[in-house]
Amino acid sequence: MVLKGSVTLPGDKSLSHRAIMLASLSSDKSVIENLSSGQDVISTRDCLAKCGMDWSQDGEQINIKGRHFISPATPLDCGNSGTTVRLLSGLIAGERINATFTGDQSLSSRPMDRVVSPLQKMNAKISSTDGKLPVIIQASDLHSIEYTMPVASAQVKSAIMLAGIHAVGETIIHETVPTRDHTEILLSALGYPITTNGQRIAIKGSDTRHPGFHFHVPADPSSAAFFATGAAIIHDSEVIFKNMLINPTRFGFFRSLGMLGAQVDILDHWTELHESVADIRIKSGQLHAVHIAKEDVPALIDELPLIAILATQAEGTTTVEGAGELRVKESDRLHAICINLERMGAQVTEHTDGFSISGPTSLTGIHVQTFHDHRIAMAFTIAGLIADGETTLDDSDCIAISFPEFHNVLNYLTLN
Ligand code: S3P
């Protein structure tokens, strides 16, 4: 079996969330095409609809018209989506309405104080429940802060920026390690007074509202990464991803893939609302171990399960460090990666903030424990392609959280 073909994948999840959120702030009509169809993005859309946003689906595109925000009559259910609850906490705090955020079992166990604490400093009346959901917001007027990020988190950074849009004064954020910068890019493309200087971001609060916009969301590199991994580990594979987001803060996986020894070619590139986009081609290659250091982690945080799978097929010992944040994702991903790979026969050692994996080793099919985590489910489906015997998942429904089309695309690329 090989992976072969050219695909245009659904829109990037991070950009899809942000596009809907920013569209909700304008009273003009915005048109978004190629929106992610994942359940997480539906959660964002439905939460904002409860706060007054009008939307309609028109074939492949969604039309959005913001209205004055209203306090939702019932709690905002963010489902499984950390991006929904954290970014909307900032946005809604700035809109002076009352709201309660809830979520599923996984989201309800994830830390929320990282976002509650800076928003409180901005005078938001916001509280968590022992650091977790439910998070409750009551209307208040915000002022700016200067804030140094204690964790490398684009969700927290974005929440502060979105709250800063209407806060009095200039909100300044210092990042110690750069994280995905989509919020900065979109705000700047829409004309907001935001400046970035190295790892310092500043946004001036104002009452202005931006005009409606048109955005074709580039394909999700985090979704492409599953098939890119398959293409890298299965000899003679060659896959082209068209119209894919290649923002450098998201391209870490593809940079590492090249360092591991797969062939990664950018065929053509352009921009879409200031985001870098390209057609890229991945070909299999002879793989050898890489080292992923703390500063590399944010640009491939969601792709680390795939780095682990690649490492099992690479010559030498691959090490990942500074990835403790993986323990507070949709599942404890470090544990989920290591326990499943070990059962498949890989040589893996779990560390507090990473792992080391020696290869190459052949893998054996297992019944994968997904912990209901979409990225674990998809990553181990790819590992199953090269395993001896059958690989099954204890939950494949969770894949719809980010990528309902995953199996269709995989079938297309393997049957081609
Ligand atoms: C995201 C940021 C990252 C990432 C998540 C999406 C975003 O989370 O893991 O999948 O869209 O801002 P953190 O901010 O917790 O690192």
CSV table of C-alpha atoms and ligand atoms in Angstrom, one decimal:
chain,number,residue,atom,x,y,z
A,1,MET,CA,0.0,0.0,0.0
A,2,VAL,CA,1.1,3.6,-0.7
A,3,LEU,CA,-0.4,7.0,-0.2
A,4,LYS,CA,-0.7,8.8,-3.5
A,5,GLY,CA,-2.7,11.8,-4.8
A,6,SER,CA,-3.5,15.5,-4.5
A,7,VAL,CA,-6.0,16.8,-2.0
A,8,THR,CA,-7.4,20.1,-0.8
A,9,LEU,CA,-8.3,19.6,2.8
A,10,PRO,CA,-11.0,21.5,4.9
A,11,GLY,CA,-10.1,24.8,6.5
A,12,ASP,CA,-7.7,25.2,9.3
A,13,LYS,CA,-9.4,24.8,12.7
A,14,SER,CA,-7.6,27.7,14.5
A,15,LEU,CA,-8.3,30.1,11.6
A,16,SER,CA,-11.9,28.9,11.4
A,17,HIS,CA,-12.6,29.7,15.1
A,18,ARG,CA,-11.0,33.1,14.7
A,19,ALA,CA,-12.7,33.9,11.4
A,20,ILE,CA,-16.2,33.3,13.0
A,21,MET,CA,-15.3,35.2,16.1
A,22,LEU,CA,-14.1,38.3,14.2
A,23,ALA,CA,-17.0,38.1,11.8
A,24,SER,CA,-19.3,38.2,14.9
A,25,LEU,CA,-17.8,41.6,15.8
A,26,SER,CA,-18.9,43.3,12.6
A,27,SER,CA,-22.5,44.3,11.8
A,28,ASP,CA,-21.7,44.0,8.1
A,29,LYS,CA,-22.0,40.6,6.3
A,30,SER,CA,-18.8,38.5,6.3
A,31,VAL,CA,-18.4,35.5,4.0
A,32,ILE,CA,-16.2,32.5,5.0
A,33,GLU,CA,-15.4,29.7,2.7
A,34,ASN,CA,-13.8,26.3,3.4
A,35,LEU,CA,-14.6,26.6,7.1
A,36,SER,CA,-13.5,23.6,9.2
A,37,SER,CA,-16.5,21.3,9.5
A,38,GLY,CA,-15.2,19.9,12.9
A,39,GLN,CA,-17.4,19.8,15.9
A,40,ASP,CA,-15.1,22.3,17.7
A,41,VAL,CA,-15.8,25.0,15.2
A,42,ILE,CA,-19.5,24.3,15.3
A,43,SER,CA,-19.3,24.8,19.1
A,44,THR,CA,-17.8,28.3,18.5
A,45,ARG,CA,-20.5,29.1,15.9
A,46,ASP,CA,-23.3,28.0,18.2
A,47,CYS,CA,-22.0,29.8,21.3
A,48,LEU,CA,-21.8,33.1,19.3
A,49,ALA,CA,-25.3,32.5,17.8
A,50,LYS,CA,-26.6,32.3,21.4
A,51,CYS,CA,-25.0,35.8,21.9
A,52,GLY,CA,-26.8,37.3,19.0
A,53,MET,CA,-24.7,36.5,15.9
A,54,ASP,CA,-26.7,35.8,12.7
A,55,TRP,CA,-25.4,33.1,10.4
A,56,SER,CA,-26.6,31.1,7.4
A,57,GLN,CA,-25.1,28.3,5.4
A,58,ASP,CA,-25.0,29.0,1.7
A,59,GLY,CA,-23.7,25.9,-0.1
A,60,GLU,CA,-20.0,25.8,0.7
A,61,GLN,CA,-19.9,29.1,2.4
A,62,ILE,CA,-21.1,30.5,5.7
A,63,ASN,CA,-22.5,34.1,5.9
A,64,ILE,CA,-22.1,35.8,9.2
A,65,LYS,CA,-23.6,39.1,10.5
A,66,GLY,CA,-22.8,40.3,14.0
A,67,ARG,CA,-25.3,42.2,16.1
A,68,HIS,CA,-25.0,43.9,19.4
A,69,PHE,CA,-24.0,41.1,21.8
A,70,ILE,CA,-26.7,39.8,24.1
A,71,SER,CA,-26.4,37.8,27.3
A,72,PRO,CA,-27.1,34.2,26.3
A,73,ALA,CA,-30.2,32.7,28.0
A,74,THR,CA,-28.5,29.4,28.7
A,75,PRO,CA,-24.9,28.4,29.4
A,76,LEU,CA,-22.5,28.4,26.4
A,77,ASP,CA,-21.6,24.7,25.8
A,78,CYS,CA,-18.1,24.6,24.4
A,79,GLY,CA,-18.1,20.9,23.9
A,80,ASN,CA,-14.6,19.6,23.7
A,81,SER,CA,-13.1,22.8,22.5
A,82,GLY,CA,-10.4,24.6,24.5
A,83,THR,CA,-10.1,27.3,21.8
A,84,THR,CA,-13.8,28.1,22.0
A,85,VAL,CA,-13.9,28.6,25.7
A,86,ARG,CA,-10.6,30.4,26.1
A,87,LEU,CA,-10.9,32.8,23.1
A,88,LEU,CA,-14.5,33.4,23.8
A,89,SER,CA,-13.8,34.2,27.4
A,90,GLY,CA,-11.7,37.2,26.3
A,91,LEU,CA,-14.0,38.2,23.5
A,92,ILE,CA,-17.2,38.1,25.6
A,93,ALA,CA,-15.6,39.8,28.6
A,94,GLY,CA,-14.9,42.7,26.2
A,95,GLU,CA,-18.5,42.7,25.0
A,96,ARG,CA,-20.0,43.6,28.5
A,97,ILE,CA,-22.5,40.7,28.7
A,98,ASN,CA,-23.1,37.9,31.2
A,99,ALA,CA,-22.3,34.3,30.2
A,100,THR,CA,-21.5,30.9,31.7
A,101,PHE,CA,-19.2,28.5,29.9
A,102,THR,CA,-19.5,24.7,30.2
A,103,GLY,CA,-18.0,21.8,28.3
A,104,ASP,CA,-17.7,18.1,28.0
A,105,GLN,CA,-15.9,15.8,30.5
A,106,SER,CA,-12.5,16.4,28.9
A,107,LEU,CA,-12.8,20.2,28.7
A,108,SER,CA,-14.2,20.3,32.2
A,109,SER,CA,-10.9,18.8,33.5
A,110,ARG,CA,-8.6,21.3,31.7
A,111,PRO,CA,-7.0,24.4,33.4
A,112,MET,CA,-9.0,27.6,32.9
A,113,ASP,CA,-7.2,29.9,35.4
A,114,ARG,CA,-4.5,30.7,32.8
A,115,VAL,CA,-7.2,32.7,31.0
A,116,VAL,CA,-9.3,33.8,34.0
A,117,SER,CA,-6.3,35.4,35.8
A,118,PRO,CA,-5.1,37.9,33.1
A,119,LEU,CA,-8.8,38.8,32.3
A,120,GLN,CA,-9.4,39.5,36.0
A,121,LYS,CA,-6.4,41.8,35.9
A,122,MET,CA,-8.2,43.6,33.0
A,123,ASN,CA,-11.1,44.2,35.4
A,124,ALA,CA,-13.2,41.4,34.0
A,125,LYS,CA,-15.7,39.9,36.5
A,126,ILE,CA,-14.8,36.4,35.6
A,127,SER,CA,-14.4,33.3,37.8
A,128,SER,CA,-13.6,29.6,37.4
A,129,THR,CA,-14.7,26.7,39.5
A,130,ASP,CA,-11.6,25.6,41.3
A,131,GLY,CA,-9.6,26.6,38.2
A,132,LYS,CA,-11.9,24.7,35.9
A,133,LEU,CA,-15.2,25.0,34.2
A,134,PRO,CA,-17.8,26.3,34.6
A,135,VAL,CA,-16.4,29.8,34.0
A,136,ILE,CA,-18.8,32.6,34.7
A,137,ILE,CA,-18.5,36.2,33.3
A,138,GLN,CA,-20.5,39.2,34.5
A,139,ALA,CA,-20.6,42.4,32.5
A,140,SER,CA,-17.8,44.9,33.3
A,141,ASP,CA,-15.7,47.6,31.7
A,142,LEU,CA,-12.2,46.4,30.8
A,143,HIS,CA,-8.9,48.3,31.0
A,144,SER,CA,-5.6,47.4,29.4
A,145,ILE,CA,-2.7,45.4,31.0
A,146,GLU,CA,0.9,44.6,30.3
A,147,TYR,CA,1.2,40.9,30.7
A,148,THR,CA,4.1,38.4,30.4
A,149,MET,CA,2.8,35.0,29.4
A,150,PRO,CA,3.6,32.4,32.1
A,151,VAL,CA,2.7,29.5,29.6
A,152,ALA,CA,3.3,29.3,25.9
A,153,SER,CA,-0.3,29.4,24.8
A,154,ALA,CA,-1.9,31.0,21.7
A,155,GLN,CA,-5.3,30.5,23.3
A,156,VAL,CA,-4.4,32.6,26.3
A,157,LYS,CA,-2.6,35.2,24.2
A,158,SER,CA,-5.6,35.5,21.9
A,159,ALA,CA,-8.1,35.8,24.8
A,160,ILE,CA,-6.1,38.8,26.1
A,161,MET,CA,-5.9,40.4,22.7
A,162,LEU,CA,-9.6,39.9,22.0
A,163,ALA,CA,-10.5,41.4,25.4
A,164,GLY,CA,-8.0,44.2,24.6
A,165,ILE,CA,-10.0,45.2,21.4
A,166,HIS,CA,-12.5,47.3,23.5
A,167,ALA,CA,-10.5,47.8,26.7
A,168,VAL,CA,-9.4,51.3,27.7
A,169,GLY,CA,-5.7,51.9,26.9
A,170,GLU,CA,-3.1,49.8,25.1
A,171,THR,CA,-2.8,46.1,26.0
A,172,ILE,CA,0.7,44.7,25.8
A,173,ILE,CA,1.6,41.0,25.8
A,174,HIS,CA,5.1,39.6,26.1
A,175,GLU,CA,5.6,36.0,24.9
A,176,THR,CA,8.6,34.1,26.1
A,177,VAL,CA,8.3,31.5,23.3
A,178,PRO,CA,6.4,32.5,20.2
A,179,THR,CA,3.1,30.7,19.6
A,180,ARG,CA,0.7,30.7,16.6
A,181,ASP,CA,0.0,34.3,15.6
A,182,HIS,CA,-3.3,34.0,13.7
A,183,THR,CA,-5.2,36.4,16.0
A,184,GLU,CA,-2.5,39.1,15.5
A,185,ILE,CA,-2.5,38.5,11.7
A,186,LEU,CA,-6.3,38.6,11.3
A,187,LEU,CA,-6.8,41.6,13.6
A,188,SER,CA,-4.1,43.5,11.7
A,189,ALA,CA,-5.6,42.5,8.3
A,190,LEU,CA,-8.9,43.8,9.4
A,191,GLY,CA,-7.4,47.2,10.4
A,192,TYR,CA,-7.2,47.0,14.2
A,193,PRO,CA,-4.4,49.1,15.8
A,194,ILE,CA,-2.2,46.1,16.6
A,195,THR,CA,1.6,46.0,16.4
A,196,THR,CA,4.0,43.2,16.9
A,197,ASN,CA,7.7,43.6,17.6
A,198,GLY,CA,9.5,40.4,18.2
A,199,GLN,CA,7.7,38.7,21.0
A,200,ARG,CA,5.9,41.9,22.1
A,201,ILE,CA,2.3,42.4,20.9
A,202,ALA,CA,0.4,45.7,21.5
A,203,ILE,CA,-3.3,46.4,20.7
A,204,LYS,CA,-5.0,49.7,21.4
A,205,GLY,CA,-8.6,49.5,22.6
A,206,SER,CA,-11.2,51.4,20.7
A,207,ASP,CA,-14.9,51.4,20.0
A,208,THR,CA,-14.6,51.0,16.2
A,209,ARG,CA,-16.0,48.0,14.5
A,210,HIS,CA,-14.4,46.6,11.4
A,211,PRO,CA,-16.2,46.2,8.0
A,212,GLY,CA,-17.4,42.7,6.9
A,213,PHE,CA,-14.7,40.6,5.2
A,214,HIS,CA,-14.4,37.7,2.8
A,215,PHE,CA,-12.0,34.8,3.8
A,216,HIS,CA,-11.3,31.5,2.1
A,217,VAL,CA,-9.8,29.5,5.0
A,218,PRO,CA,-6.6,27.8,3.9
A,219,ALA,CA,-6.4,24.0,4.4
A,220,ASP,CA,-5.5,22.8,7.9
A,221,PRO,CA,-1.8,21.8,8.2
A,222,SER,CA,-2.6,19.8,11.4
A,223,SER,CA,-5.0,17.6,9.4
A,224,ALA,CA,-2.5,17.3,6.5
A,225,ALA,CA,0.1,16.1,9.0
A,226,PHE,CA,-1.6,12.8,9.4
A,227,PHE,CA,-1.4,11.9,5.7
A,228,ALA,CA,2.1,13.5,5.5
A,229,THR,CA,3.2,11.1,8.2
A,230,GLY,CA,1.7,8.2,6.3
A,231,ALA,CA,3.4,9.3,3.1
A,232,ALA,CA,6.8,9.6,5.0
A,233,ILE,CA,6.7,6.1,6.5
A,234,ILE,CA,5.3,4.2,3.5
A,235,HIS,CA,7.8,3.7,0.8
A,236,ASP,CA,7.1,5.2,-2.6
A,237,SER,CA,4.3,7.5,-1.3
A,238,GLU,CA,3.8,10.9,-2.7
A,239,VAL,CA,1.0,13.3,-1.6
A,240,ILE,CA,0.3,16.9,-2.6
A,241,PHE,CA,-1.7,19.2,-0.2
A,242,LYS,CA,-3.2,22.1,-2.1
A,243,ASN,CA,-4.0,25.5,-0.7
A,244,MET,CA,-2.5,24.7,2.7
A,245,LEU,CA,-1.7,27.1,5.5
A,246,ILE,CA,2.1,27.4,5.9
A,247,ASN,CA,2.3,30.1,8.6
A,248,PRO,CA,5.8,29.6,10.2
A,249,THR,CA,4.2,29.3,13.7
A,250,ARG,CA,2.3,26.3,12.4
A,251,PHE,CA,4.9,24.8,10.0
A,252,GLY,CA,7.1,23.1,12.7
A,253,PHE,CA,5.9,19.6,11.9
A,254,PHE,CA,6.8,20.0,8.2
A,255,ARG,CA,10.2,21.4,9.1
A,256,SER,CA,10.8,18.4,11.4
A,257,LEU,CA,9.5,16.1,8.7
A,258,GLY,CA,12.2,17.4,6.3
A,259,MET,CA,14.9,17.0,9.0
A,260,LEU,CA,13.7,13.5,9.6
A,261,GLY,CA,14.5,12.7,6.0
A,262,ALA,CA,11.2,12.9,4.1
A,263,GLN,CA,11.0,15.1,1.1
A,264,VAL,CA,9.0,18.3,1.7
A,265,ASP,CA,8.7,20.7,-1.3
A,266,ILE,CA,6.8,24.0,-1.5
A,267,LEU,CA,5.4,24.1,-5.0
A,268,ASP,CA,3.8,27.4,-5.1
A,269,HIS,CA,2.9,30.0,-2.5
A,270,TRP,CA,0.7,33.1,-1.9
A,271,THR,CA,-1.2,34.9,0.9
A,272,GLU,CA,-4.8,34.9,1.9
A,273,LEU,CA,-5.8,37.7,4.4
A,274,HIS,CA,-2.1,38.1,5.2
A,275,GLU,CA,-1.7,34.3,6.0
A,276,SER,CA,0.9,32.4,4.0
A,277,VAL,CA,-0.6,29.6,1.9
A,278,ALA,CA,1.0,27.0,-0.4
A,279,ASP,CA,0.7,23.8,-2.4
A,280,ILE,CA,3.2,21.4,-0.8
A,281,ARG,CA,4.4,17.9,-1.8
A,282,ILE,CA,5.5,15.2,0.6
A,283,LYS,CA,7.5,12.1,-0.5
A,284,SER,CA,8.7,9.2,1.6
A,285,GLY,CA,12.4,9.0,2.5
A,286,GLN,CA,15.0,7.3,4.6
A,287,LEU,CA,14.2,8.5,8.2
A,288,HIS,CA,16.6,9.3,10.9
A,289,ALA,CA,16.1,10.6,14.5
A,290,VAL,CA,15.6,14.3,15.4
A,291,HIS,CA,15.7,16.3,18.6
A,292,ILE,CA,12.7,18.5,19.4
A,293,ALA,CA,13.6,21.2,22.0
A,294,LYS,CA,11.3,23.3,24.1
A,295,GLU,CA,11.4,26.3,21.8
A,296,ASP,CA,10.4,24.1,18.8
A,297,VAL,CA,7.3,22.7,20.6
A,298,PRO,CA,4.7,25.5,20.0
A,299,ALA,CA,5.0,25.3,16.2
A,300,LEU,CA,4.2,21.5,16.3
A,301,ILE,CA,2.3,21.1,19.6
A,302,ASP,CA,-0.7,19.4,18.0
A,303,GLU,CA,1.5,17.2,15.8
A,304,LEU,CA,3.7,15.6,18.5
A,305,PRO,CA,1.7,12.3,18.4
A,306,LEU,CA,2.8,12.1,14.8
A,307,ILE,CA,6.5,12.9,15.5
A,308,ALA,CA,6.3,9.9,17.9
A,309,ILE,CA,5.0,7.6,15.2
A,310,LEU,CA,7.6,8.8,12.7
A,311,ALA,CA,10.3,8.3,15.4
A,312,THR,CA,9.5,4.6,15.6
A,313,GLN,CA,10.5,4.3,11.9
A,314,ALA,CA,13.6,6.5,12.2
A,315,GLU,CA,17.2,5.3,12.7
A,316,GLY,CA,18.4,6.4,16.1
A,317,THR,CA,16.8,8.0,19.2
A,318,THR,CA,14.3,10.8,18.8
A,319,THR,CA,13.8,13.0,21.8
A,320,VAL,CA,11.1,15.5,22.6
A,321,GLU,CA,11.5,17.9,25.6
A,322,GLY,CA,9.6,20.9,27.0
A,323,ALA,CA,6.2,19.5,25.9
A,324,GLY,CA,4.6,19.3,29.4
A,325,GLU,CA,1.6,21.2,27.9
A,326,LEU,CA,0.6,18.0,26.1
A,327,ARG,CA,-0.5,16.6,29.5
A,328,VAL,CA,-3.4,19.2,29.6
A,329,LYS,CA,-4.7,18.8,26.0
A,330,GLU,CA,-7.9,16.9,25.1
A,331,SER,CA,-6.2,14.0,27.0
A,332,ASP,CA,-2.9,13.5,28.6
A,333,ARG,CA,-1.3,13.1,25.2
A,334,LEU,CA,2.2,12.2,26.5
A,335,HIS,CA,0.7,9.2,28.3
A,336,ALA,CA,-1.7,8.3,25.4
A,337,ILE,CA,1.2,8.4,22.9
A,338,CYS,CA,3.6,6.3,25.0
A,339,ILE,CA,1.2,3.7,26.4
A,340,ASN,CA,-0.2,2.9,22.9
A,341,LEU,CA,3.2,2.9,21.1
A,342,GLU,CA,4.6,0.7,23.8
A,343,ARG,CA,1.8,-1.8,23.3
A,344,MET,CA,2.5,-1.7,19.5
A,345,GLY,CA,6.1,-2.8,20.2
A,346,ALA,CA,7.9,0.5,20.0
A,347,GLN,CA,10.9,1.3,22.2
A,348,VAL,CA,9.6,4.3,24.0
A,349,THR,CA,10.3,6.1,27.3
A,350,GLU,CA,7.9,8.6,28.8
A,351,HIS,CA,9.4,11.7,30.5
A,352,THR,CA,7.6,14.3,32.6
A,353,ASP,CA,7.7,16.8,29.7
A,354,GLY,CA,8.4,14.6,26.6
A,355,PHE,CA,9.5,11.2,25.4
A,356,SER,CA,12.3,9.4,23.7
A,357,ILE,CA,11.8,6.8,21.0
A,358,SER,CA,14.4,4.6,19.4
A,359,GLY,CA,14.0,3.1,16.0
A,360,PRO,CA,13.4,1.7,13.6
A,361,THR,CA,11.1,-1.0,15.0
A,362,SER,CA,8.2,-2.9,13.4
A,363,LEU,CA,4.8,-2.2,14.9
A,364,THR,CA,2.0,-4.6,15.8
A,365,GLY,CA,-1.7,-3.8,15.5
A,366,ILE,CA,-3.5,-3.2,18.8
A,367,HIS,CA,-6.9,-2.0,20.1
A,368,VAL,CA,-5.9,1.6,20.6
A,369,GLN,CA,-7.0,3.4,23.8
A,370,THR,CA,-7.8,6.9,22.3
A,371,PHE,CA,-8.9,8.5,25.6
A,372,HIS,CA,-11.6,10.0,23.3
A,373,ASP,CA,-8.9,12.3,21.9
A,374,HIS,CA,-9.3,13.0,18.2
A,375,ARG,CA,-5.6,13.5,17.5
A,376,ILE,CA,-4.7,10.3,19.2
A,377,ALA,CA,-7.4,8.4,17.2
A,378,MET,CA,-6.1,9.7,13.9
A,379,ALA,CA,-2.4,9.4,14.7
A,380,PHE,CA,-2.8,5.7,15.6
A,381,THR,CA,-4.9,5.0,12.6
A,382,ILE,CA,-1.9,6.1,10.6
A,383,ALA,CA,0.4,4.0,12.7
A,384,GLY,CA,-1.9,1.1,12.0
A,385,LEU,CA,-1.2,1.4,8.3
A,386,ILE,CA,2.3,0.0,8.8
A,387,ALA,CA,1.5,-2.4,11.7
A,388,ASP,CA,1.4,-6.1,11.4
A,389,GLY,CA,-2.2,-7.3,12.1
A,390,GLU,CA,-5.3,-5.2,12.7
A,391,THR,CA,-5.4,-1.9,14.5
A,392,THR,CA,-8.7,-0.8,15.9
A,393,LEU,CA,-9.8,2.2,18.0
A,394,ASP,CA,-11.9,2.2,21.2
A,395,ASP,CA,-13.5,5.4,19.9
A,396,SER,CA,-13.5,6.7,16.3
A,397,ASP,CA,-16.4,9.1,16.7
A,398,CYS,CA,-14.0,11.6,18.4
A,399,ILE,CA,-12.3,12.2,15.1
A,400,ALA,CA,-15.3,14.4,14.1
A,401,ILE,CA,-14.0,16.9,16.7
A,402,SER,CA,-11.6,18.3,14.2
A,403,PHE,CA,-11.7,16.3,11.0
A,404,PRO,CA,-14.9,14.4,10.1
A,405,GLU,CA,-13.5,13.9,6.5
A,406,PHE,CA,-10.4,12.0,7.8
A,407,HIS,CA,-11.4,8.5,6.7
A,408,ASN,CA,-12.7,9.6,3.3
A,409,VAL,CA,-9.4,11.4,2.6
A,410,LEU,CA,-7.4,8.4,3.8
A,411,ASN,CA,-9.4,6.0,1.6
A,412,TYR,CA,-8.9,8.3,-1.4
A,413,LEU,CA,-5.2,8.5,-0.9
A,414,THR,CA,-4.7,4.8,-0.3
A,415,LEU,CA,-7.0,3.6,-3.1
A,416,ASN,CA,-5.5,6.0,-5.7
B,1,S3P,C1,-4.8,26.6,19.6
B,1,S3P,C2,-3.7,26.7,20.4
B,1,S3P,C3,-3.0,25.6,21.0
B,1,S3P,C4,-3.3,24.3,20.2
B,1,S3P,C5,-4.8,24.2,20.0
B,1,S3P,C6,-5.3,25.3,19.2
B,1,S3P,C7,-5.4,27.9,19.0
B,1,S3P,O1,-3.4,25.4,22.3
B,1,S3P,O2,-2.9,23.2,20.9
B,1,S3P,O3,-5.1,23.0,19.3
B,1,S3P,O4,-6.2,27.8,18.1
B,1,S3P,O5,-5.0,29.0,19.5
B,1,S3P,P1,-2.6,26.2,23.5
B,1,S3P,O6,-2.9,27.7,23.4
B,1,S3P,O7,-3.2,25.6,24.8
B,1,S3P,O8,-1.2,25.9,23.4
